[in-house]
mmCIF file of C-alpha atoms and ligand atoms in Angstrom:
data_model
loop_
_atom_site.group_PDB
_atom_site.id
_atom_site.type_symbol
_atom_site.label_atom_id
_atom_site.label_comp_id
_atom_site.label_asym_id
_atom_site.label_seq_id
_atom_site.Cartn_x
_atom_site.Cartn_y
_atom_site.Cartn_z
ATOM 1 C CA UNK A 19 102.248 68.673 109.940
ATOM 2 C CA UNK A 20 102.522 71.952 108.034
ATOM 3 C CA UNK A 21 104.760 74.394 109.910
ATOM 4 C CA UNK A 22 102.635 77.303 111.204
ATOM 5 C CA UNK A 23 104.362 80.111 109.305
ATOM 6 C CA UNK A 24 104.135 78.779 105.754
ATOM 7 C CA UNK A 25 100.476 79.049 104.668
ATOM 8 C CA UNK A 26 99.084 82.621 104.688
ATOM 9 C CA UNK A 27 96.643 82.890 107.632
ATOM 10 C CA UNK A 28 93.803 84.258 105.449
ATOM 11 C CA UNK A 29 94.114 81.161 103.222
ATOM 12 C CA UNK A 30 94.216 78.796 106.221
ATOM 13 C CA UNK A 31 91.006 80.462 107.445
ATOM 14 C CA UNK A 32 89.163 79.903 104.127
ATOM 15 C CA UNK A 33 87.038 76.901 103.174
ATOM 16 C CA UNK A 34 87.317 75.639 99.603
ATOM 17 C CA UNK A 35 84.452 76.524 97.232
ATOM 18 C CA UNK A 36 81.816 73.891 98.068
ATOM 19 C CA UNK A 37 80.598 71.726 95.209
ATOM 20 C CA UNK A 38 77.978 69.238 96.340
ATOM 21 C CA UNK A 39 77.956 65.801 94.724
ATOM 22 C CA UNK A 40 74.876 65.544 92.497
ATOM 23 C CA UNK A 41 74.995 61.965 91.370
ATOM 24 C CA UNK A 42 71.471 60.536 91.224
ATOM 25 C CA UNK A 43 69.880 63.973 91.720
ATOM 26 C CA UNK A 44 67.872 66.286 89.501
ATOM 27 C CA UNK A 45 70.564 68.938 89.430
ATOM 28 C CA UNK A 46 69.142 72.434 89.764
ATOM 29 C CA UNK A 47 71.855 74.064 91.866
ATOM 30 C CA UNK A 48 74.480 75.460 89.516
ATOM 31 C CA UNK A 49 72.755 77.401 86.719
ATOM 32 C CA UNK A 50 73.752 74.907 84.059
ATOM 33 C CA UNK A 51 71.834 74.649 80.803
ATOM 34 C CA UNK A 52 69.820 71.415 81.284
ATOM 35 C CA UNK A 53 69.956 70.478 77.606
ATOM 36 C CA UNK A 54 72.681 68.324 76.058
ATOM 37 C CA UNK A 55 74.625 69.601 73.056
ATOM 38 C CA UNK A 56 72.164 69.384 70.099
ATOM 39 C CA UNK A 57 72.013 65.713 69.011
ATOM 40 C CA UNK A 58 72.168 66.536 65.288
ATOM 41 C CA UNK A 59 75.544 68.277 65.821
ATOM 42 C CA UNK A 60 77.200 65.743 68.088
ATOM 43 C CA UNK A 61 78.784 63.520 65.409
ATOM 44 C CA UNK A 62 80.319 66.556 63.695
ATOM 45 C CA UNK A 63 81.591 67.868 67.030
ATOM 46 C CA UNK A 64 83.305 64.535 67.669
ATOM 47 C CA UNK A 65 84.881 64.588 64.200
ATOM 48 C CA UNK A 66 86.209 68.088 64.906
ATOM 49 C CA UNK A 67 87.615 67.042 68.287
ATOM 50 C CA UNK A 68 89.322 64.022 66.749
ATOM 51 C CA UNK A 69 91.346 66.399 64.560
ATOM 52 C CA UNK A 70 92.842 68.177 67.582
ATOM 53 C CA UNK A 71 96.595 67.658 67.978
ATOM 54 C CA UNK A 72 96.692 66.268 71.499
ATOM 55 C CA UNK A 73 100.467 65.843 71.306
ATOM 56 C CA UNK A 74 101.036 69.590 70.788
ATOM 57 C CA UNK A 75 100.550 72.507 73.106
ATOM 58 C CA UNK A 76 97.396 74.391 72.147
ATOM 59 C CA UNK A 77 97.453 77.684 70.310
ATOM 60 C CA UNK A 78 98.553 80.158 73.002
ATOM 61 C CA UNK A 79 96.588 83.137 71.675
ATOM 62 C CA UNK A 80 93.741 81.120 70.157
ATOM 63 C CA UNK A 81 93.145 83.576 67.268
ATOM 64 C CA UNK A 82 90.686 81.241 65.550
ATOM 65 C CA UNK A 83 88.578 80.932 68.692
ATOM 66 C CA UNK A 84 88.708 84.688 69.286
ATOM 67 C CA UNK A 85 87.538 85.290 65.705
ATOM 68 C CA UNK A 86 84.646 82.864 66.258
ATOM 69 C CA UNK A 87 83.673 84.692 69.475
ATOM 70 C CA UNK A 88 83.954 88.099 67.791
ATOM 71 C CA UNK A 89 81.691 86.964 64.989
ATOM 72 C CA UNK A 90 79.103 85.089 67.078
ATOM 73 C CA UNK A 91 78.797 87.715 69.820
ATOM 74 C CA UNK A 92 79.259 90.769 67.542
ATOM 75 C CA UNK A 93 82.189 92.142 69.550
ATOM 76 C CA UNK A 94 82.971 95.685 68.332
ATOM 77 C CA UNK A 95 86.201 95.850 66.284
ATOM 78 C CA UNK A 96 87.813 98.405 68.627
ATOM 79 C CA UNK A 97 87.685 95.984 71.577
ATOM 80 C CA UNK A 98 90.117 93.160 72.362
ATOM 81 C CA UNK A 99 89.301 89.711 73.785
ATOM 82 C CA UNK A 100 91.174 87.816 76.518
ATOM 83 C CA UNK A 101 90.288 84.169 77.198
ATOM 84 C CA UNK A 102 90.158 82.421 80.556
ATOM 85 C CA UNK A 103 89.657 78.876 81.795
ATOM 86 C CA UNK A 104 86.143 79.863 82.793
ATOM 87 C CA UNK A 105 85.408 83.441 83.806
ATOM 88 C CA UNK A 106 86.570 82.471 87.305
ATOM 89 C CA UNK A 107 90.111 82.509 85.977
ATOM 90 C CA UNK A 108 89.590 85.967 84.510
ATOM 91 C CA UNK A 109 88.363 87.313 87.850
ATOM 92 C CA UNK A 110 91.575 85.973 89.351
ATOM 93 C CA UNK A 111 93.795 87.526 86.641
ATOM 94 C CA UNK A 112 92.197 90.924 87.193
ATOM 95 C CA UNK A 113 92.430 90.678 90.986
ATOM 96 C CA UNK A 114 96.083 89.590 90.827
ATOM 97 C CA UNK A 115 96.956 92.481 88.551
ATOM 98 C CA UNK A 116 95.240 94.998 90.838
ATOM 99 C CA UNK A 117 96.607 93.644 94.137
ATOM 100 C CA UNK A 118 98.944 96.482 95.013
ATOM 101 C CA UNK A 119 99.629 96.750 98.756
ATOM 102 C CA UNK A 120 96.513 98.087 100.492
ATOM 103 C CA UNK A 121 94.314 97.856 97.359
ATOM 104 C CA UNK A 122 90.667 96.836 97.656
ATOM 105 C CA UNK A 123 88.017 95.087 95.563
ATOM 106 C CA UNK A 124 84.423 96.324 95.795
ATOM 107 C CA UNK A 125 81.182 94.540 95.015
ATOM 108 C CA UNK A 126 77.547 94.535 96.019
ATOM 109 C CA UNK A 127 76.216 92.053 98.582
ATOM 110 C CA UNK A 128 74.935 89.464 98.004
ATOM 111 C CA UNK A 129 77.038 88.851 94.891
ATOM 112 C CA UNK A 130 78.789 85.975 93.170
ATOM 113 C CA UNK A 131 80.865 84.460 95.998
ATOM 114 C CA UNK A 132 84.040 84.160 93.931
ATOM 115 C CA UNK A 133 84.492 87.958 93.909
ATOM 116 C CA UNK A 134 85.094 87.901 97.659
ATOM 117 C CA UNK A 135 87.017 84.620 97.688
ATOM 118 C CA UNK A 136 89.376 85.679 94.908
ATOM 119 C CA UNK A 137 89.949 89.050 96.622
ATOM 120 C CA UNK A 138 91.215 87.011 99.578
ATOM 121 C CA UNK A 139 93.318 84.678 97.404
ATOM 122 C CA UNK A 140 95.085 87.699 95.961
ATOM 123 C CA UNK A 141 95.539 89.675 99.174
ATOM 124 C CA UNK A 142 93.039 92.407 98.259
ATOM 125 C CA UNK A 143 90.845 94.028 100.885
ATOM 126 C CA UNK A 144 87.205 93.170 100.121
ATOM 127 C CA UNK A 145 84.464 95.792 100.464
ATOM 128 C CA UNK A 146 80.823 94.693 100.077
ATOM 129 C CA UNK A 147 77.945 97.185 99.889
ATOM 130 C CA UNK A 148 74.510 95.663 100.625
ATOM 131 C CA UNK A 149 71.806 95.841 97.976
ATOM 132 C CA UNK A 150 68.419 97.290 98.920
ATOM 133 C CA UNK A 151 65.868 94.824 100.263
ATOM 134 C CA UNK A 152 64.299 94.519 96.789
ATOM 135 C CA UNK A 153 67.829 93.611 95.519
ATOM 136 C CA UNK A 154 68.192 96.816 93.505
ATOM 137 C CA UNK A 155 71.580 98.512 93.697
ATOM 138 C CA UNK A 156 72.073 101.084 96.472
ATOM 139 C CA UNK A 157 73.842 103.484 94.178
ATOM 140 C CA UNK A 158 74.361 106.284 96.732
ATOM 141 C CA UNK A 159 76.035 103.777 99.085
ATOM 142 C CA UNK A 160 78.161 102.413 96.238
ATOM 143 C CA UNK A 161 79.278 105.916 95.255
ATOM 144 C CA UNK A 162 80.112 106.711 98.896
ATOM 145 C CA UNK A 163 82.127 103.454 99.140
ATOM 146 C CA UNK A 164 84.053 104.269 95.957
ATOM 147 C CA UNK A 165 84.875 107.754 97.232
ATOM 148 C CA UNK A 166 85.815 106.459 100.689
ATOM 149 C CA UNK A 167 87.687 103.216 99.895
ATOM 150 C CA UNK A 168 89.035 104.079 96.435
ATOM 151 C CA UNK A 169 88.712 100.446 95.257
ATOM 152 C CA UNK A 170 91.175 99.431 92.553
ATOM 153 C CA UNK A 171 88.432 97.328 90.992
ATOM 154 C CA UNK A 172 84.651 96.942 91.307
ATOM 155 C CA UNK A 173 82.909 93.764 90.137
ATOM 156 C CA UNK A 174 79.216 93.883 89.216
ATOM 157 C CA UNK A 175 77.408 90.856 87.857
ATOM 158 C CA UNK A 176 74.506 91.995 85.684
ATOM 159 C CA UNK A 177 72.184 90.046 86.019
ATOM 160 C CA UNK A 178 73.318 89.483 89.578
ATOM 161 C CA UNK A 179 73.902 86.057 91.111
ATOM 162 C CA UNK A 180 72.285 84.942 93.471
ATOM 163 C CA UNK A 181 69.403 87.433 93.164
ATOM 164 C CA UNK A 182 68.778 87.065 89.411
ATOM 165 C CA UNK A 183 67.917 90.694 88.635
ATOM 166 C CA UNK A 184 69.558 93.257 86.371
ATOM 167 C CA UNK A 185 70.553 96.587 87.870
ATOM 168 C CA UNK A 186 69.289 99.910 86.655
ATOM 169 C CA UNK A 187 71.426 101.130 83.706
ATOM 170 C CA UNK A 188 71.652 104.733 84.842
ATOM 171 C CA UNK A 189 72.987 103.597 88.214
ATOM 172 C CA UNK A 190 75.638 101.439 86.582
ATOM 173 C CA UNK A 191 76.636 104.367 84.376
ATOM 174 C CA UNK A 192 77.004 106.549 87.486
ATOM 175 C CA UNK A 193 79.018 103.838 89.178
ATOM 176 C CA UNK A 194 81.454 103.581 86.248
ATOM 177 C CA UNK A 195 81.931 107.348 85.952
ATOM 178 C CA UNK A 196 82.419 107.705 89.723
ATOM 179 C CA UNK A 197 85.016 104.924 89.615
ATOM 180 C CA UNK A 198 86.727 106.712 86.734
ATOM 181 C CA UNK A 199 87.058 109.905 88.792
ATOM 182 C CA UNK A 200 88.499 107.789 91.609
ATOM 183 C CA UNK A 201 90.934 105.859 89.378
ATOM 184 C CA UNK A 202 89.133 102.537 89.623
ATOM 185 C CA UNK A 203 88.341 99.831 87.093
ATOM 186 C CA UNK A 204 84.809 98.392 86.797
ATOM 187 C CA UNK A 205 84.176 94.842 85.565
ATOM 188 C CA UNK A 206 80.655 94.160 84.323
ATOM 189 C CA UNK A 207 80.117 90.398 84.511
ATOM 190 C CA UNK A 208 77.487 89.311 81.978
ATOM 191 C CA UNK A 209 77.570 85.573 82.730
ATOM 192 C CA UNK A 210 73.759 85.461 82.289
ATOM 193 C CA UNK A 211 73.469 87.751 79.252
ATOM 194 C CA UNK A 212 71.721 85.078 77.150
ATOM 195 C CA UNK A 213 68.704 85.217 79.462
ATOM 196 C CA UNK A 214 68.466 88.973 79.967
ATOM 197 C CA UNK A 215 67.493 91.853 77.777
ATOM 198 C CA UNK A 216 70.380 93.964 79.025
ATOM 199 C CA UNK A 217 73.971 94.287 77.855
ATOM 200 C CA UNK A 218 76.789 96.805 78.132
ATOM 201 C CA UNK A 219 78.611 95.363 75.112
ATOM 202 C CA UNK A 220 77.670 98.332 72.913
ATOM 203 C CA UNK A 221 78.663 100.858 75.591
ATOM 204 C CA UNK A 222 81.874 99.453 76.985
ATOM 205 C CA UNK A 223 84.177 101.159 74.453
ATOM 206 C CA UNK A 224 82.962 104.586 75.585
ATOM 207 C CA UNK A 225 84.341 104.086 79.108
ATOM 208 C CA UNK A 226 88.094 104.303 79.675
ATOM 209 C CA UNK A 227 87.771 102.303 82.923
ATOM 210 C CA UNK A 228 85.287 99.482 82.253
ATOM 211 C CA UNK A 229 85.635 95.967 80.849
ATOM 212 C CA UNK A 230 83.028 93.279 80.218
ATOM 213 C CA UNK A 231 83.141 89.603 81.116
ATOM 214 C CA UNK A 232 81.162 86.744 79.580
ATOM 215 C CA UNK A 233 81.198 82.973 79.696
ATOM 216 C CA UNK A 234 79.860 80.114 77.601
ATOM 217 C CA UNK A 235 79.062 78.167 80.789
ATOM 218 C CA UNK A 236 75.377 79.136 80.952
ATOM 219 C CA UNK A 237 74.958 78.612 77.208
ATOM 220 C CA UNK A 238 75.285 74.846 77.464
ATOM 221 C CA UNK A 239 79.081 74.594 77.592
ATOM 222 C CA UNK A 240 79.875 74.652 81.323
ATOM 223 C CA UNK A 241 82.085 71.574 80.970
ATOM 224 C CA UNK A 242 84.194 73.238 78.293
ATOM 225 C CA UNK A 243 85.463 75.948 80.701
ATOM 226 C CA UNK A 244 85.716 79.113 78.655
ATOM 227 C CA UNK A 245 85.244 82.694 79.752
ATOM 228 C CA UNK A 246 86.127 85.922 77.994
ATOM 229 C CA UNK A 247 87.034 89.440 78.891
ATOM 230 C CA UNK A 248 86.174 92.130 76.370
ATOM 231 C CA UNK A 249 87.708 95.567 76.610
ATOM 232 C CA UNK A 250 90.289 98.090 75.561
ATOM 233 C CA UNK A 251 93.715 96.786 74.648
ATOM 234 C CA UNK A 252 95.495 98.868 77.312
ATOM 235 C CA UNK A 253 93.678 96.973 80.083
ATOM 236 C CA UNK A 254 93.683 93.525 78.496
ATOM 237 C CA UNK A 255 97.395 93.544 77.699
ATOM 238 C CA UNK A 256 98.189 93.994 81.404
ATOM 239 C CA UNK A 257 95.952 91.080 82.480
ATOM 240 C CA UNK A 258 97.350 88.963 79.664
ATOM 241 C CA UNK A 259 100.804 89.095 81.259
ATOM 242 C CA UNK A 260 99.435 87.093 84.204
ATOM 243 C CA UNK A 261 97.660 84.498 82.108
ATOM 244 C CA UNK A 262 99.477 81.173 82.269
ATOM 245 C CA UNK A 263 100.636 79.999 78.845
ATOM 246 C CA UNK A 264 98.227 77.624 77.103
ATOM 247 C CA UNK A 265 95.402 78.205 79.606
ATOM 248 C CA UNK A 266 92.783 77.218 77.000
ATOM 249 C CA UNK A 267 93.384 73.591 76.083
ATOM 250 C CA UNK A 268 93.081 72.321 72.510
ATOM 251 C CA UNK A 269 89.840 70.362 73.112
ATOM 252 C CA UNK A 270 88.206 73.451 74.596
ATOM 253 C CA UNK A 271 89.342 75.532 71.638
ATOM 254 C CA UNK A 272 88.066 72.998 69.092
ATOM 255 C CA UNK A 273 84.761 72.412 70.880
ATOM 256 C CA UNK A 274 84.089 76.118 71.400
ATOM 257 C CA UNK A 275 84.921 77.036 67.790
ATOM 258 C CA UNK A 276 82.511 74.369 66.571
ATOM 259 C CA UNK A 277 79.812 75.359 69.067
ATOM 260 C CA UNK A 278 80.106 79.027 68.125
ATOM 261 C CA UNK A 279 79.674 78.138 64.453
ATOM 262 C CA UNK A 280 76.276 76.904 65.656
ATOM 263 C CA UNK A 281 75.636 79.760 68.041
ATOM 264 C CA UNK A 282 72.002 79.993 66.887
ATOM 265 C CA UNK A 283 71.380 76.468 68.209
ATOM 266 C CA UNK A 284 72.729 77.519 71.630
ATOM 267 C CA UNK A 285 70.642 80.694 71.642
ATOM 268 C CA UNK A 286 67.586 78.619 70.759
ATOM 269 C CA UNK A 287 68.168 76.539 73.898
ATOM 270 C CA UNK A 288 68.524 79.775 75.901
ATOM 271 C CA UNK A 289 65.186 80.932 74.455
ATOM 272 C CA UNK A 290 63.438 77.771 75.608
ATOM 273 C CA UNK A 291 65.024 78.195 79.056
ATOM 274 C CA UNK A 292 63.554 81.730 79.156
ATOM 275 C CA UNK A 293 60.136 80.323 78.280
ATOM 276 C CA UNK A 294 60.495 77.715 81.008
ATOM 277 C CA UNK A 295 61.531 80.485 83.400
ATOM 278 C CA UNK A 296 58.224 82.251 82.895
ATOM 279 C CA UNK A 297 56.211 79.028 83.177
ATOM 280 C CA UNK A 298 58.128 78.146 86.353
ATOM 281 C CA UNK A 299 57.607 81.637 87.802
ATOM 282 C CA UNK A 300 53.851 81.336 87.248
ATOM 283 C CA UNK A 301 53.782 77.948 88.975
ATOM 284 C CA UNK A 302 55.926 79.205 91.879
ATOM 285 C CA UNK A 303 53.618 82.194 92.387
ATOM 286 C CA UNK A 304 50.710 79.804 92.841
ATOM 287 C CA UNK A 305 52.339 78.042 95.780
ATOM 288 C CA UNK A 306 51.144 79.614 99.028
ATOM 289 C CA UNK A 307 53.985 80.573 101.349
ATOM 290 C CA UNK A 308 56.527 80.900 98.568
ATOM 291 C CA UNK A 309 57.698 84.178 97.031
ATOM 292 C CA UNK A 310 59.644 84.080 93.743
ATOM 293 C CA UNK A 311 61.743 87.151 92.854
ATOM 294 C CA UNK A 312 61.757 88.454 89.270
ATOM 295 C CA UNK A 313 64.620 86.961 87.254
ATOM 296 C CA UNK A 314 66.618 88.040 84.197
ATOM 297 C CA UNK A 315 68.764 84.904 84.467
ATOM 298 C CA UNK A 316 68.376 81.108 84.180
ATOM 299 C CA UNK A 317 67.518 80.713 87.846
ATOM 300 C CA UNK A 318 64.855 81.988 90.217
ATOM 301 C CA UNK A 319 65.441 83.013 93.805
ATOM 302 C CA UNK A 320 62.546 82.171 96.116
ATOM 303 C CA UNK A 321 61.782 83.053 99.722
ATOM 304 C CA UNK A 322 60.067 80.383 101.838
ATOM 305 C CA UNK A 323 59.243 80.402 105.531
ATOM 306 C CA UNK A 324 61.384 77.390 106.434
ATOM 307 C CA UNK A 325 64.097 77.171 103.805
ATOM 308 C CA UNK A 326 66.105 74.586 105.771
ATOM 309 C CA UNK A 327 63.178 72.211 106.002
ATOM 310 C CA UNK A 328 62.241 72.658 102.333
ATOM 311 C CA UNK A 329 65.826 72.232 101.147
ATOM 312 C CA UNK A 330 66.188 68.966 103.052
ATOM 313 C CA UNK A 331 62.790 67.707 101.910
ATOM 314 C CA UNK A 332 63.810 68.418 98.290
ATOM 315 C CA UNK A 333 67.090 66.566 98.865
ATOM 316 C CA UNK A 334 65.226 63.550 100.192
ATOM 317 C CA UNK A 335 63.235 63.582 96.941
ATOM 318 C CA UNK A 336 66.513 63.668 94.999
ATOM 319 C CA UNK A 337 66.247 67.284 93.919
ATOM 320 C CA UNK A 338 69.298 69.457 94.444
ATOM 321 C CA UNK A 339 68.855 73.243 94.564
ATOM 322 C CA UNK A 340 71.084 75.878 96.192
ATOM 323 C CA UNK A 341 70.486 76.745 99.797
ATOM 324 C CA UNK A 342 71.347 80.431 99.827
ATOM 325 C CA UNK A 343 69.851 81.408 103.195
ATOM 326 C CA UNK A 344 73.093 81.688 105.100
ATOM 327 C CA UNK A 345 75.105 83.515 102.473
ATOM 328 C CA UNK A 346 73.979 87.006 103.577
ATOM 329 C CA UNK A 347 71.359 88.521 105.921
ATOM 330 C CA UNK A 348 69.392 89.789 102.885
ATOM 331 C CA UNK A 349 69.147 86.180 101.720
ATOM 332 C CA UNK A 350 67.458 84.821 104.846
ATOM 333 C CA UNK A 351 65.081 81.956 104.032
ATOM 334 C CA UNK A 352 65.899 81.752 100.346
ATOM 335 C CA UNK A 353 66.595 78.983 97.869
ATOM 336 C CA UNK A 354 68.040 79.483 94.399
ATOM 337 C CA UNK A 355 66.359 77.309 91.786
ATOM 338 C CA UNK A 356 68.051 76.770 88.439
ATOM 339 C CA UNK A 357 65.606 76.526 85.534
ATOM 340 C CA UNK A 358 65.717 72.932 84.279
ATOM 341 C CA UNK A 359 63.875 71.014 81.566
ATOM 342 C CA UNK A 360 60.052 71.100 81.721
ATOM 343 C CA UNK A 361 60.057 67.611 83.313
ATOM 344 C CA UNK A 362 62.683 68.604 85.901
ATOM 345 C CA UNK A 363 60.782 71.779 86.744
ATOM 346 C CA UNK A 364 57.511 69.858 87.124
ATOM 347 C CA UNK A 365 59.250 67.414 89.470
ATOM 348 C CA UNK A 366 60.670 70.311 91.484
ATOM 349 C CA UNK A 367 57.268 72.037 91.711
ATOM 350 C CA UNK A 368 55.542 68.921 92.964
ATOM 351 C CA UNK A 369 58.361 68.300 95.482
ATOM 352 C CA UNK A 370 58.112 71.927 96.639
ATOM 353 C CA UNK A 371 54.340 71.649 97.134
ATOM 354 C CA UNK A 372 54.795 68.415 99.047
ATOM 355 C CA UNK A 373 57.636 69.846 101.189
ATOM 356 C CA UNK A 374 55.646 72.957 102.134
ATOM 357 C CA UNK A 375 52.674 70.806 103.147
ATOM 358 C CA UNK A 376 54.824 68.740 105.577
HETATM 359 N N1 LIG B 403 80.105 85.123 87.127
HETATM 360 C C1 LIG B 403 78.940 84.846 87.693
HETATM 361 C C2 LIG B 403 78.033 85.967 88.073
HETATM 362 C C3 LIG B 403 78.561 83.525 87.947
HETATM 363 O O1 LIG B 403 77.387 83.267 88.548
HETATM 364 C C4 LIG B 403 79.431 82.473 87.551
HETATM 365 C C5 LIG B 403 79.117 81.010 87.760
HETATM 366 N N2 LIG B 403 78.197 80.650 88.649
HETATM 367 C C6 LIG B 403 80.639 82.814 86.983
HETATM 368 C C7 LIG B 403 80.949 84.145 86.766
HETATM 369 C C8 LIG B 403 81.655 81.762 86.629
HETATM 370 O O2 LIG B 403 81.494 81.286 85.368
HETATM 371 P P1 LIG B 403 82.525 80.312 84.671
HETATM 372 O O3 LIG B 403 81.847 79.002 84.595
HETATM 373 O O4 LIG B 403 82.781 80.929 83.331
HETATM 374 O O5 LIG B 403 83.796 80.275 85.505
#
């Protein structure tokens, strides 16, 4: 038995982040790239990995990997890079650094669930401002929340997960400048940048209070676990103090350096996912009783009359999607469908048609 006064009550009240077993399923629940690492590069990747010194601690600062990221993603010279074991770890570093007594973390709702969970892990008060019913940002409400709650940090995923849309640029600019006046940091999370036309990479240096987060997870390297924070040195050097030494292991560093040398091949896969996204959207629109929302990401949120029934019918046909209905009132009767390979998407469409007809 754990004595009652050891574990913090807010941690005891949490449930761990749920990851459903997907063995034997067509896996369309977690926004992974459905394509394997390009076959013609695999032997060279293995050769590169075999050179890694497994007996040594990895490079702590990973300068070679940072140079590869800077080059591949055209990171402006005036901005620094901090690496995390996935962008999840970076969210946690930022939240930990900002968790002064009474401090709060602001986001929109619905948003990526880890923003709220990590706020709790770190003892930050969480403030969520609902999106409008069309999932656009309610900028007046966000500005009011910033002025009222004075959040230490605001997280905005753009495109947003689980809704899939980008927010209006002018609104995000207003949000950042309002946060600046109220002494708050804004983190723009571009996890889905490869599938959207939008980026703040070119603008981030102009704001004294904004940083940008990216990940290679949606680019076909989710198993590698690598996220990056891009921003001014004065911010990044504070977060870096909280980073555990050697957080990016040597296999991740070697694999990511090699993959980024072939960044074009990854972007090509992202392009075909975008093409599949539009084919899938067209097919979804043709299914009566199903409403797909516009997406700038590698997934499509749909509204269906009986999401529970459809989700379970898909499961029984060995197709795993994300049941998002209960995550927020604005998400009632929704499922989040990751864009898969053409064959996976065809299988999902036929299972959806069958499930709706039940
Ligand atoms: N940000 C957003 C908006 C996400 O949707 C996700 C993953 N679902 C992440 C960050 C986490 O990415 P990573 O795999 O780099 O931890």
